[in-house]
């Protein structure tokens, strides 16, 4: 590939010659109740205090939810314990599977409603909640339903048994999908659940609660409690919980690990990341650019396995950066409910401030900022797709997770240097490798300390594929047959 | 000379990712004003085509009439595309309308003739009034690795075209791999093609979105490198307005505003025009009418 002379590079004009008319998905038929209590024993129970959840795209209040204190959490755990002893443990795997299949089918039936609520509550574009989050959530239930009566064959030579009551705490970036990742294997393995959604995105879990009600699961098998860190702590520290599964920040993960030390509780953690997306000079360049975009601007970059560090071979860096500039000019940022929106709203004001702060750090440390010239809506929390060039491993924006649509571009010269740079992080969750040469791709992939390595693609998810971290990105796997292990005692 | 020819270095193509990207354009929601504007733009970009053994002067006259006046509320098309023998008829019918006359020369569709015979046909066709020549490359030579011959034949045809514009048909259905498509596109562009075109319409598959995307990317990279614009014409298999709008989305988001113009993007199609008319009528009245109201062409 010949390098373009920089003085010769012509700009493409991505203007509004033929602009798409607004195409908002209608939210008319969606019912969000004005308030939701704790969901315990298949019933919504009033709480004492309530907090509000807003639409980050327009800052309007959508609903309010009961804050679960230690007492409410205890009620949920007791319900789960009773359901475990009375219904779920004695039930055959085939019977459990029927319930899980039913949940999967009902998610499909209510897919449209779930997608709209997910987008309203979290800010992600409707095309993602419609095409990724909701179908994958259903797929996880379908997949694990299939395992429920085959556990004896999952780990040959051993006798797997359920653990009991599991406490699960999930993040705000993929609310329904994370609930599915947590609940489906737990139920298939024969456990009962107390789950806390994130405080900024509780609504699709409340719709899932209604589905569980309607699916007529035995009362207490799945319970939801809402709230902030204190609610999470009450779950983590509850003496009658057998296992904690947490997805969220590395800081909180460390606190959880400390607090359950010395207890009988098992633990899986899926934490932060600073994924490297490695582009070799023999890569399919235009498709790699799509992979870069998908790696960092998918879900506004609120993805723990995001490809937030682009490692590009020096001899093609100029070409790749020029292409990336053109590509982000076509990303449509705005109303998440519009079917043509590519990048939606940042999940919360707090997160927006964090992103702004990190971008300011990048500028102060001397990296060069490039941002898309899109017009951002006046209301709501939005951030233009951005990337930094001239980044080295000592820049903070190359080390710390930004969790927003901000990419750091670094260069490398040899495969060894690419591997060393990719692994030069406390994290180890997702990585991408782009090369047309299979032998190189597999060699590099094998040397990366990351739980997930994508070859010539990025951010692809499937229930059959295990997902999880190395190093400070956590431990334990979700998805696939591996995803059953954390919910089983294998003897 | 041919044996010294070094084929251009082109980036590798990952077929799976190209297909994914091409599919992503089909999820754009094009409604209301955008749909109306897109339909009219589509009509203006059509090379209304008849390339049958059974073509007669009468049939070409009918086609030209349709090209000038497709139907109420619909602008005239970009060009009429016919066999060289029909060029005089089309010239008579389209005089003064601004509609271009495109002719398929170079022993369309097989391209199986000697270079001198093919160039003769091109010169004769331009002489009798063709504004645009649609040539086919020798796929056999391409697949045999004789890239220098392909380059030379295109360059010679550009020269033989004189003032006429040259569209180079790669016949991507026979090249098969996207890597071949990318290389053939680059060779054609380097040799001076004004347009690159997917297909003759005589081979299946004809135009597809992934193939067109790879060709658009070749055009884009060439423009970024040299500042020279090259046009694109997918042909064959685009029958519905919905498909055409998907292609326009792909053009808009790959090459930008400058290519949203009949000078730089064409649809080689025949059935498409009536579907555009049907959709325009639906936008006007709010309902679909029967295709019995549409004139045949």
PDB file of C-alpha atoms in Angstrom, chain A residues 156-310:
ATOM      1  CA  UNK A 156     -17.497 -35.741  32.453  1.00  0.00           C
ATOM      2  CA  UNK A 157     -16.402 -37.815  35.397  1.00  0.00           C
ATOM      3  CA  UNK A 158     -17.802 -35.475  37.997  1.00  0.00           C
ATOM      4  CA  UNK A 159     -21.069 -34.833  39.722  1.00  0.00           C
ATOM      5  CA  UNK A 160     -22.054 -31.177  39.506  1.00  0.00           C
ATOM      6  CA  UNK A 161     -24.414 -29.743  42.089  1.00  0.00           C
ATOM      7  CA  UNK A 162     -25.897 -26.305  42.558  1.00  0.00           C
ATOM      8  CA  UNK A 163     -24.549 -23.817  45.085  1.00  0.00           C
ATOM      9  CA  UNK A 164     -27.666 -22.283  46.608  1.00  0.00           C
ATOM     10  CA  UNK A 165     -28.473 -18.576  46.637  1.00  0.00           C
ATOM     11  CA  UNK A 166     -26.399 -16.363  44.391  1.00  0.00           C
ATOM     12  CA  UNK A 167     -26.101 -12.596  44.689  1.00  0.00           C
ATOM     13  CA  UNK A 168     -25.537 -10.805  41.418  1.00  0.00           C
ATOM     14  CA  UNK A 169     -24.659  -7.181  40.777  1.00  0.00           C
ATOM     15  CA  UNK A 170     -24.661  -5.855  37.231  1.00  0.00           C
ATOM     16  CA  UNK A 171     -23.522  -2.661  35.484  1.00  0.00           C
ATOM     17  CA  UNK A 172     -25.374  -0.027  33.464  1.00  0.00           C
ATOM     18  CA  UNK A 173     -23.828  -0.573  30.038  1.00  0.00           C
ATOM     19  CA  UNK A 174     -25.846  -3.631  28.911  1.00  0.00           C
ATOM     20  CA  UNK A 175     -28.564  -3.836  31.579  1.00  0.00           C
ATOM     21  CA  UNK A 176     -30.842  -6.558  30.219  1.00  0.00           C
ATOM     22  CA  UNK A 177     -28.025  -8.492  28.577  1.00  0.00           C
ATOM     23  CA  UNK A 178     -25.955  -8.545  31.764  1.00  0.00           C
ATOM     24  CA  UNK A 179     -29.003  -9.733  33.694  1.00  0.00           C
ATOM     25  CA  UNK A 180     -29.350 -12.547  31.147  1.00  0.00           C
ATOM     26  CA  UNK A 181     -25.657 -13.433  31.390  1.00  0.00           C
ATOM     27  CA  UNK A 182     -26.056 -13.701  35.152  1.00  0.00           C
ATOM     28  CA  UNK A 183     -29.490 -15.222  35.605  1.00  0.00           C
ATOM     29  CA  UNK A 184     -29.546 -17.799  32.796  1.00  0.00           C
ATOM     30  CA  UNK A 185     -26.525 -19.931  33.883  1.00  0.00           C
ATOM     31  CA  UNK A 186     -27.435 -19.538  37.566  1.00  0.00           C
ATOM     32  CA  UNK A 187     -30.932 -20.907  37.005  1.00  0.00           C
ATOM     33  CA  UNK A 188     -29.755 -23.645  34.654  1.00  0.00           C
ATOM     34  CA  UNK A 189     -27.283 -24.815  37.269  1.00  0.00           C
ATOM     35  CA  UNK A 190     -30.081 -24.952  39.847  1.00  0.00           C
ATOM     36  CA  UNK A 191     -29.427 -21.853  41.936  1.00  0.00           C
ATOM     37  CA  UNK A 192     -31.789 -19.095  42.987  1.00  0.00           C
ATOM     38  CA  UNK A 193     -30.999 -15.448  42.489  1.00  0.00           C
ATOM     39  CA  UNK A 194     -30.963 -12.035  44.112  1.00  0.00           C
ATOM     40  CA  UNK A 195     -29.927  -9.485  41.521  1.00  0.00           C
ATOM     41  CA  UNK A 196     -29.236  -5.790  41.795  1.00  0.00           C
ATOM     42  CA  UNK A 197     -29.404  -3.794  38.553  1.00  0.00           C
ATOM     43  CA  UNK A 198     -27.364  -0.605  38.221  1.00  0.00           C
ATOM     44  CA  UNK A 199     -29.057   2.453  39.708  1.00  0.00           C
ATOM     45  CA  UNK A 200     -29.032   4.388  36.433  1.00  0.00           C
ATOM     46  CA  UNK A 201     -30.547   1.580  34.314  1.00  0.00           C
ATOM     47  CA  UNK A 202     -32.971  -0.527  36.357  1.00  0.00           C
ATOM     48  CA  UNK A 203     -35.986  -0.505  34.051  1.00  0.00           C
ATOM     49  CA  UNK A 204     -35.416  -3.446  31.704  1.00  0.00           C
ATOM     50  CA  UNK A 205     -34.764  -5.599  34.774  1.00  0.00           C
ATOM     51  CA  UNK A 206     -38.172  -4.513  36.046  1.00  0.00           C
ATOM     52  CA  UNK A 207     -39.663  -5.617  32.731  1.00  0.00           C
ATOM     53  CA  UNK A 208     -37.742  -8.861  33.090  1.00  0.00           C
ATOM     54  CA  UNK A 209     -39.276  -9.188  36.574  1.00  0.00           C
ATOM     55  CA  UNK A 210     -42.704  -8.892  34.970  1.00  0.00           C
ATOM     56  CA  UNK A 211     -41.727 -11.562  32.466  1.00  0.00           C
ATOM     57  CA  UNK A 212     -40.640 -13.839  35.298  1.00  0.00           C
ATOM     58  CA  UNK A 213     -43.955 -13.186  37.008  1.00  0.00           C
ATOM     59  CA  UNK A 214     -45.854 -13.969  33.837  1.00  0.00           C
ATOM     60  CA  UNK A 215     -43.701 -17.031  33.115  1.00  0.00           C
ATOM     61  CA  UNK A 216     -44.941 -18.250  36.480  1.00  0.00           C
ATOM     62  CA  UNK A 217     -41.552 -19.153  37.925  1.00  0.00           C
ATOM     63  CA  UNK A 218     -41.838 -20.517  41.446  1.00  0.00           C
ATOM     64  CA  UNK A 219     -41.906 -17.476  43.774  1.00  0.00           C
ATOM     65  CA  UNK A 220     -38.486 -16.454  45.044  1.00  0.00           C
ATOM     66  CA  UNK A 221     -36.391 -18.107  42.342  1.00  0.00           C
ATOM     67  CA  UNK A 222     -35.452 -14.733  40.882  1.00  0.00           C
ATOM     68  CA  UNK A 223     -35.569 -11.578  43.010  1.00  0.00           C
ATOM     69  CA  UNK A 224     -34.576  -8.026  42.126  1.00  0.00           C
ATOM     70  CA  UNK A 225     -33.509  -5.315  44.548  1.00  0.00           C
ATOM     71  CA  UNK A 226     -32.641  -1.813  43.429  1.00  0.00           C
ATOM     72  CA  UNK A 227     -30.322   0.758  44.895  1.00  0.00           C
ATOM     73  CA  UNK A 228     -26.824   2.132  45.060  1.00  0.00           C
ATOM     74  CA  UNK A 229     -23.545   0.880  46.515  1.00  0.00           C
ATOM     75  CA  UNK A 230     -25.037   0.233  49.952  1.00  0.00           C
ATOM     76  CA  UNK A 231     -27.585  -2.163  48.489  1.00  0.00           C
ATOM     77  CA  UNK A 232     -24.772  -3.952  46.691  1.00  0.00           C
ATOM     78  CA  UNK A 233     -22.798  -4.134  49.931  1.00  0.00           C
ATOM     79  CA  UNK A 234     -25.815  -5.601  51.722  1.00  0.00           C
ATOM     80  CA  UNK A 235     -25.923  -8.400  49.135  1.00  0.00           C
ATOM     81  CA  UNK A 236     -22.187  -9.009  49.232  1.00  0.00           C
ATOM     82  CA  UNK A 237     -22.145  -9.147  53.040  1.00  0.00           C
ATOM     83  CA  UNK A 238     -25.302 -11.167  53.544  1.00  0.00           C
ATOM     84  CA  UNK A 239     -24.355 -14.346  55.432  1.00  0.00           C
ATOM     85  CA  UNK A 240     -26.810 -16.622  53.626  1.00  0.00           C
ATOM     86  CA  UNK A 241     -25.485 -16.002  50.126  1.00  0.00           C
ATOM     87  CA  UNK A 242     -23.323 -18.741  48.608  1.00  0.00           C
ATOM     88  CA  UNK A 243     -21.883 -16.925  45.648  1.00  0.00           C
ATOM     89  CA  UNK A 244     -21.352 -13.416  44.383  1.00  0.00           C
ATOM     90  CA  UNK A 245     -21.136 -12.561  40.695  1.00  0.00           C
ATOM     91  CA  UNK A 246     -20.196  -8.989  39.955  1.00  0.00           C
ATOM     92  CA  UNK A 247     -19.680  -7.061  36.753  1.00  0.00           C
ATOM     93  CA  UNK A 248     -18.484  -3.501  37.122  1.00  0.00           C
ATOM     94  CA  UNK A 249     -15.471  -1.407  37.976  1.00  0.00           C
ATOM     95  CA  UNK A 250     -12.163  -2.839  39.138  1.00  0.00           C
ATOM     96  CA  UNK A 251     -12.239  -0.625  42.244  1.00  0.00           C
ATOM     97  CA  UNK A 252     -15.544  -2.045  43.432  1.00  0.00           C
ATOM     98  CA  UNK A 253     -14.404  -5.545  42.446  1.00  0.00           C
ATOM     99  CA  UNK A 254     -11.463  -5.204  44.805  1.00  0.00           C
ATOM    100  CA  UNK A 255     -13.706  -4.015  47.645  1.00  0.00           C
ATOM    101  CA  UNK A 256     -15.977  -7.035  47.106  1.00  0.00           C
ATOM    102  CA  UNK A 257     -13.068  -9.446  47.064  1.00  0.00           C
ATOM    103  CA  UNK A 258     -11.792  -7.998  50.349  1.00  0.00           C
ATOM    104  CA  UNK A 259     -15.184  -8.075  52.037  1.00  0.00           C
ATOM    105  CA  UNK A 260     -15.912 -11.724  51.298  1.00  0.00           C
ATOM    106  CA  UNK A 261     -12.414 -12.953  52.148  1.00  0.00           C
ATOM    107  CA  UNK A 262     -12.674 -15.673  54.768  1.00  0.00           C
ATOM    108  CA  UNK A 263     -16.312 -16.399  53.975  1.00  0.00           C
ATOM    109  CA  UNK A 264     -17.604 -19.481  52.165  1.00  0.00           C
ATOM    110  CA  UNK A 265     -18.801 -17.354  49.273  1.00  0.00           C
ATOM    111  CA  UNK A 266     -17.571 -18.118  45.818  1.00  0.00           C
ATOM    112  CA  UNK A 267     -16.799 -15.190  43.579  1.00  0.00           C
ATOM    113  CA  UNK A 268     -16.590 -14.257  39.932  1.00  0.00           C
ATOM    114  CA  UNK A 269     -15.626 -10.771  38.820  1.00  0.00           C
ATOM    115  CA  UNK A 270     -15.846  -9.183  35.396  1.00  0.00           C
ATOM    116  CA  UNK A 271     -14.194  -5.810  35.685  1.00  0.00           C
ATOM    117  CA  UNK A 272     -12.609  -3.057  33.640  1.00  0.00           C
ATOM    118  CA  UNK A 273     -10.497  -3.208  30.543  1.00  0.00           C
ATOM    119  CA  UNK A 274      -8.250  -1.295  28.222  1.00  0.00           C
ATOM    120  CA  UNK A 275      -8.427  -3.528  25.191  1.00  0.00           C
ATOM    121  CA  UNK A 276      -5.815  -3.360  22.467  1.00  0.00           C
ATOM    122  CA  UNK A 277      -6.942  -3.518  18.863  1.00  0.00           C
ATOM    123  CA  UNK A 278      -3.835  -4.436  16.864  1.00  0.00           C
ATOM    124  CA  UNK A 279      -3.730  -3.592  13.153  1.00  0.00           C
ATOM    125  CA  UNK A 280      -0.871  -5.077  11.131  1.00  0.00           C
ATOM    126  CA  UNK A 281       0.161  -3.626   7.779  1.00  0.00           C
ATOM    127  CA  UNK A 282      -1.135  -6.709   5.962  1.00  0.00           C
ATOM    128  CA  UNK A 283      -4.596  -6.319   7.494  1.00  0.00           C
ATOM    129  CA  UNK A 284      -7.743  -5.787   5.443  1.00  0.00           C
ATOM    130  CA  UNK A 285      -7.536  -2.050   6.106  1.00  0.00           C
ATOM    131  CA  UNK A 286     -11.064  -0.880   5.332  1.00  0.00           C
ATOM    132  CA  UNK A 287     -12.576  -3.695   7.350  1.00  0.00           C
ATOM    133  CA  UNK A 288     -10.111  -3.006  10.159  1.00  0.00           C
ATOM    134  CA  UNK A 289     -11.345   0.584  10.242  1.00  0.00           C
ATOM    135  CA  UNK A 290     -14.863  -0.783  10.724  1.00  0.00           C
ATOM    136  CA  UNK A 291     -13.461  -2.923  13.528  1.00  0.00           C
ATOM    137  CA  UNK A 292     -11.887   0.117  15.159  1.00  0.00           C
ATOM    138  CA  UNK A 293     -15.210   1.955  15.011  1.00  0.00           C
ATOM    139  CA  UNK A 294     -17.117  -1.033  16.315  1.00  0.00           C
ATOM    140  CA  UNK A 295     -14.478  -1.542  18.993  1.00  0.00           C
ATOM    141  CA  UNK A 296     -14.660   1.924  20.516  1.00  0.00           C
ATOM    142  CA  UNK A 297     -17.860   3.692  19.423  1.00  0.00           C
ATOM    143  CA  UNK A 298     -20.242   0.745  19.886  1.00  0.00           C
ATOM    144  CA  UNK A 299     -22.497   1.607  22.841  1.00  0.00           C
ATOM    145  CA  UNK A 300     -20.709   4.989  23.195  1.00  0.00           C
ATOM    146  CA  UNK A 301     -17.609   3.101  24.278  1.00  0.00           C
ATOM    147  CA  UNK A 302     -19.388   1.925  27.432  1.00  0.00           C
ATOM    148  CA  UNK A 303     -18.017  -1.558  26.897  1.00  0.00           C
ATOM    149  CA  UNK A 304     -15.609  -3.216  29.317  1.00  0.00           C
ATOM    150  CA  UNK A 305     -13.921  -5.104  26.458  1.00  0.00           C
ATOM    151  CA  UNK A 306     -13.838  -2.005  24.203  1.00  0.00           C
ATOM    152  CA  UNK A 307     -10.863  -1.711  21.864  1.00  0.00           C
ATOM    153  CA  UNK A 308      -9.884   1.569  23.503  1.00  0.00           C
ATOM    154  CA  UNK A 309      -6.207   1.317  22.566  1.00  0.00           C
ATOM    155  CA  UNK A 310      -5.557   1.129  18.859  1.00  0.00           C
TER     156      UNK A 310
END
